[in-house]
Coordinates of C-alpha atoms in Angstrom, one line a residue:
Chain A
D903 CA 12.1 11.5 -0.2
A904 CA 15.3 9.8 1.2
K905 CA 17.6 8.4 -1.6
T906 CA 18.7 4.8 -1.7
T907 CA 22.0 3.4 -3.4
Q908 CA 22.1 -0.1 -4.9
P909 CA 24.8 -1.9 -7.0
N910 CA 23.9 -1.7 -10.7
S911 CA 24.3 -5.4 -11.1
M912 CA 24.9 -8.8 -9.2
E913 CA 25.3 -12.4 -10.2
S914 CA 24.2 -15.6 -8.6
N915 CA 24.2 -19.3 -9.3
E916 CA 20.9 -21.3 -9.1
E917 CA 20.0 -22.5 -5.6
E918 CA 22.7 -20.3 -3.9
P919 CA 21.7 -17.6 -1.5
V920 CA 21.5 -14.1 -2.8
H921 CA 22.2 -10.9 -0.7
L922 CA 21.1 -7.8 -2.4
P923 CA 22.4 -4.5 -0.4
C924 CA 20.7 -1.1 -0.2
N925 CA 22.1 2.0 1.3
H926 CA 20.0 4.5 2.8
S927 CA 21.9 6.7 5.0
T928 CA 19.3 9.7 4.9
I929 CA 16.4 7.6 6.1
S930 CA 14.3 9.2 8.5
G931 CA 12.5 7.4 11.6
T932 CA 9.1 7.1 9.7
D933 CA 10.5 5.7 6.4
Y934 CA 9.5 2.2 5.7
I935 CA 11.9 0.1 3.5
H936 CA 10.3 -1.4 0.6
W937 CA 11.6 -3.9 -2.1
Y938 CA 9.9 -4.4 -5.5
R939 CA 11.2 -6.5 -8.4
Q940 CA 10.7 -6.2 -12.1
L941 CA 10.9 -9.6 -14.1
P942 CA 11.4 -8.9 -17.9
S943 CA 8.5 -7.8 -19.7
Q944 CA 6.3 -7.4 -16.6
G945 CA 5.2 -4.7 -14.1
P946 CA 6.8 -4.5 -10.9
E947 CA 5.8 -6.6 -8.1
Y948 CA 5.9 -6.4 -4.3
V949 CA 8.7 -8.4 -2.4
I950 CA 8.8 -7.3 1.0
H951 CA 8.9 -4.3 3.5
G952 CA 10.2 -3.4 7.0
L953 CA 10.6 -0.4 9.4
T954 CA 13.0 -1.7 12.1
S955 CA 12.9 -5.3 12.7
N956 CA 14.0 -8.0 10.2
V957 CA 11.2 -9.6 8.3
N958 CA 10.6 -12.8 6.5
N959 CA 7.9 -13.9 4.0
R960 CA 7.4 -16.6 1.5
M961 CA 9.6 -14.7 -1.2
A962 CA 12.5 -13.3 0.9
S963 CA 13.9 -12.0 3.9
L964 CA 14.7 -8.5 4.7
A965 CA 17.7 -7.7 7.2
I966 CA 17.8 -4.0 8.4
A967 CA 20.9 -2.8 10.3
E968 CA 20.5 -1.8 13.6
D969 CA 21.0 2.2 12.7
R970 CA 18.7 1.7 9.8
K971 CA 21.2 3.2 7.2
S972 CA 21.3 0.0 5.3
S973 CA 19.3 -3.2 4.6
T974 CA 19.8 -6.3 2.8
L975 CA 17.2 -8.4 0.7
I976 CA 17.9 -12.1 1.1
L977 CA 16.8 -14.7 -1.4
H978 CA 17.5 -17.8 0.3
R979 CA 17.6 -20.1 -2.8
A980 CA 18.0 -18.3 -6.1
T981 CA 16.0 -19.7 -9.0
L982 CA 16.3 -18.9 -12.8
R983 CA 12.8 -17.1 -12.1
D984 CA 14.3 -14.7 -9.8
A985 CA 16.4 -13.0 -12.4
A986 CA 14.9 -9.5 -12.3
V987 CA 15.6 -6.0 -11.6
Y988 CA 15.3 -5.5 -7.7
Y989 CA 14.4 -1.9 -6.5
C990 CA 14.8 -0.7 -2.6
I991 CA 12.6 2.1 -2.1
L992 CA 12.0 4.3 1.0
L993 CA 8.3 5.1 1.7
N994 CA 7.2 7.4 4.8
Q995 CA 3.8 7.2 6.4
A996 CA 2.5 10.2 4.5
G997 CA 3.6 9.4 1.0
T998 CA 2.1 6.7 -1.1
A999 CA 4.2 7.3 -4.5
L1000 CA 6.8 4.9 -5.3
I1001 CA 10.1 6.8 -6.1
F1002 CA 12.1 4.1 -8.1
G1003 CA 15.9 4.3 -8.7
K1004 CA 17.7 2.3 -11.3
G1005 CA 17.7 -0.9 -9.0
T1006 CA 20.0 -3.8 -9.1
T1007 CA 19.9 -6.1 -12.1
L1008 CA 20.3 -9.9 -10.8
S1009 CA 21.4 -12.7 -13.1
V1010 CA 21.0 -16.3 -12.0
S1011 CA 22.9 -18.9 -13.9
S1012 CA 22.0 -22.5 -13.8
Chain B
D286 CA -9.4 -12.0 -9.2
A287 CA -8.0 -10.7 -12.2
G288 CA -5.6 -8.2 -10.6
V289 CA -4.8 -5.1 -12.2
T290 CA -5.7 -5.0 -16.0
Q291 CA -4.5 -2.4 -18.6
S292 CA -5.7 -1.6 -21.9
P293 CA -4.5 -1.7 -24.9
T294 CA -1.3 -3.7 -24.5
H295 CA 0.3 -1.9 -27.3
L296 CA -0.4 1.5 -29.1
I297 CA 1.2 3.6 -31.9
K298 CA 0.6 7.1 -32.2
T299 CA 2.4 9.9 -34.2
R300 CA 3.6 13.4 -32.9
G301 CA 0.9 15.7 -31.9
Q302 CA -1.8 13.0 -31.4
Q303 CA -3.6 12.3 -28.1
V304 CA -3.8 9.0 -26.4
T305 CA -5.9 7.5 -23.7
L306 CA -4.7 4.6 -21.6
R307 CA -7.1 2.6 -19.3
C308 CA -6.6 0.8 -16.1
S309 CA -8.9 -1.4 -14.0
P310 CA -7.7 -2.1 -10.3
K311 CA -7.4 -5.0 -8.3
S312 CA -10.6 -5.9 -6.6
G313 CA -11.0 -4.1 -3.3
H314 CA -8.7 -1.3 -4.1
D315 CA -9.5 2.2 -4.3
T316 CA -6.5 3.9 -5.3
V317 CA -5.0 4.2 -8.8
S318 CA -1.4 5.5 -9.6
W319 CA 0.1 5.7 -12.9
Y320 CA 4.0 5.5 -13.8
Q321 CA 5.9 6.1 -16.8
Q322 CA 8.8 3.7 -17.7
A323 CA 11.3 4.6 -20.4
L324 CA 13.6 1.8 -21.6
G325 CA 16.3 0.8 -19.5
Q326 CA 15.1 3.1 -16.6
G327 CA 13.0 2.4 -13.5
P328 CA 9.5 3.7 -13.4
Q329 CA 8.5 7.3 -12.7
F330 CA 5.5 8.5 -10.7
I331 CA 3.1 10.5 -12.9
F332 CA 0.1 10.9 -10.5
Q333 CA -2.3 9.1 -8.2
Y334 CA -6.2 9.2 -8.0
Y335 CA -8.2 8.4 -4.8
E336 CA -11.9 9.3 -4.5
E337 CA -12.0 10.4 -8.2
E338 CA -9.3 13.2 -7.4
E339 CA -5.8 13.8 -8.0
R340 CA -4.0 13.5 -4.8
Q341 CA -0.4 13.4 -5.7
R342 CA 1.5 14.3 -8.7
G343 CA 5.1 13.7 -10.0
N344 CA 7.2 16.2 -12.2
F345 CA 5.1 15.7 -15.4
P346 CA 3.7 18.4 -17.5
D347 CA 0.2 19.4 -17.9
R348 CA -0.2 17.5 -21.1
F349 CA -0.5 14.4 -18.9
S350 CA -3.9 14.2 -17.2
G351 CA -6.1 11.4 -15.6
H352 CA -9.5 10.5 -14.4
Q353 CA -10.7 8.0 -11.9
F354 CA -14.5 6.7 -12.1
P355 CA -16.9 5.8 -9.4
N356 CA -15.9 2.2 -9.9
Y357 CA -12.4 3.0 -9.1
S358 CA -11.1 2.5 -12.8
S359 CA -8.9 5.2 -14.2
E360 CA -7.8 6.7 -17.4
L361 CA -4.4 8.5 -18.3
N362 CA -4.7 10.9 -21.3
V363 CA -1.5 12.4 -22.9
N364 CA -2.2 15.3 -25.2
A365 CA 0.3 16.6 -27.9
L366 CA 2.4 13.6 -28.1
L367 CA 6.1 13.9 -28.2
L368 CA 8.7 11.3 -29.4
G369 CA 10.1 11.4 -25.8
D370 CA 6.6 10.1 -24.6
S371 CA 7.3 6.5 -26.1
A372 CA 7.4 4.4 -22.8
L373 CA 5.8 1.6 -21.0
Y374 CA 2.9 3.0 -18.8
L375 CA 2.2 1.2 -15.8
C376 CA -1.0 1.4 -13.7
A377 CA -0.7 0.4 -10.1
S378 CA -3.7 -0.2 -7.4
S379 CA -3.5 -0.1 -3.8
S380 CA -5.9 0.5 -0.6
L381 CA -5.3 3.9 0.7
I382 CA -6.5 3.0 4.3
F383 CA -3.3 0.9 4.6
R384 CA -1.0 3.7 3.5
S385 CA 1.8 2.9 5.9
Y386 CA 1.7 -0.5 4.2
N387 CA 1.6 0.5 0.7
E388 CA 1.8 -2.5 -1.2
Q389 CA 1.0 -1.5 -4.7
F390 CA -0.1 -4.0 -7.3
F391 CA 1.1 -3.5 -10.9
G392 CA -0.6 -4.2 -14.2
P393 CA 1.5 -5.5 -17.2
G394 CA 1.4 -2.0 -18.7
T395 CA 0.7 -0.4 -22.1
R396 CA 3.6 0.0 -24.5
L397 CA 3.2 3.3 -26.3
T398 CA 5.4 4.1 -29.4
V399 CA 5.3 7.6 -30.7
L400 CA 6.4 8.0 -34.2

């Protein structure tokens, strides 16, 4: 599976936008980009996924670079509840196991 | 819908013992995956069950085994427990027919402590 690189930690203030970057320079054409997050003392939860085009859902937006070698998860207005570890994961069509890295720990201050 | 449920919530065992963890998938899901999460680390994939068979396995020894029942629920068994098996064990369910859109729903986990 192709590898992803994320910053270890990021900080944000409440109600401000947050841009979480992910580099995946070895991504293949069939790899989907998935984001999961894990709140303290909980199991991971799905956030969003995409292949080539930018994606929006009720939780976040995913911006994918034109060459697909990087992507950015965008939280439009961070809340205290968004404080979590965010994982960027590549998943090809044939694979179903999620390979988690260390992720980015997001801290949100009021 | 209760989502993914796991039991027990917490478990304490001693080295050498055997343990069984249980998972009920989200309604409508037919695939169950198990992950081990050590403190401060991301989850590590153990194996995945579909149609009562192990279809994919991560880099875990044979001491880790599993089973899936006709109702899609699953068990994770660990034999000859080691101190290093202390971790949060997560169960995730999904629907295999949507394998390219592989949203997995995770349970709250079972915290295993090996003394």
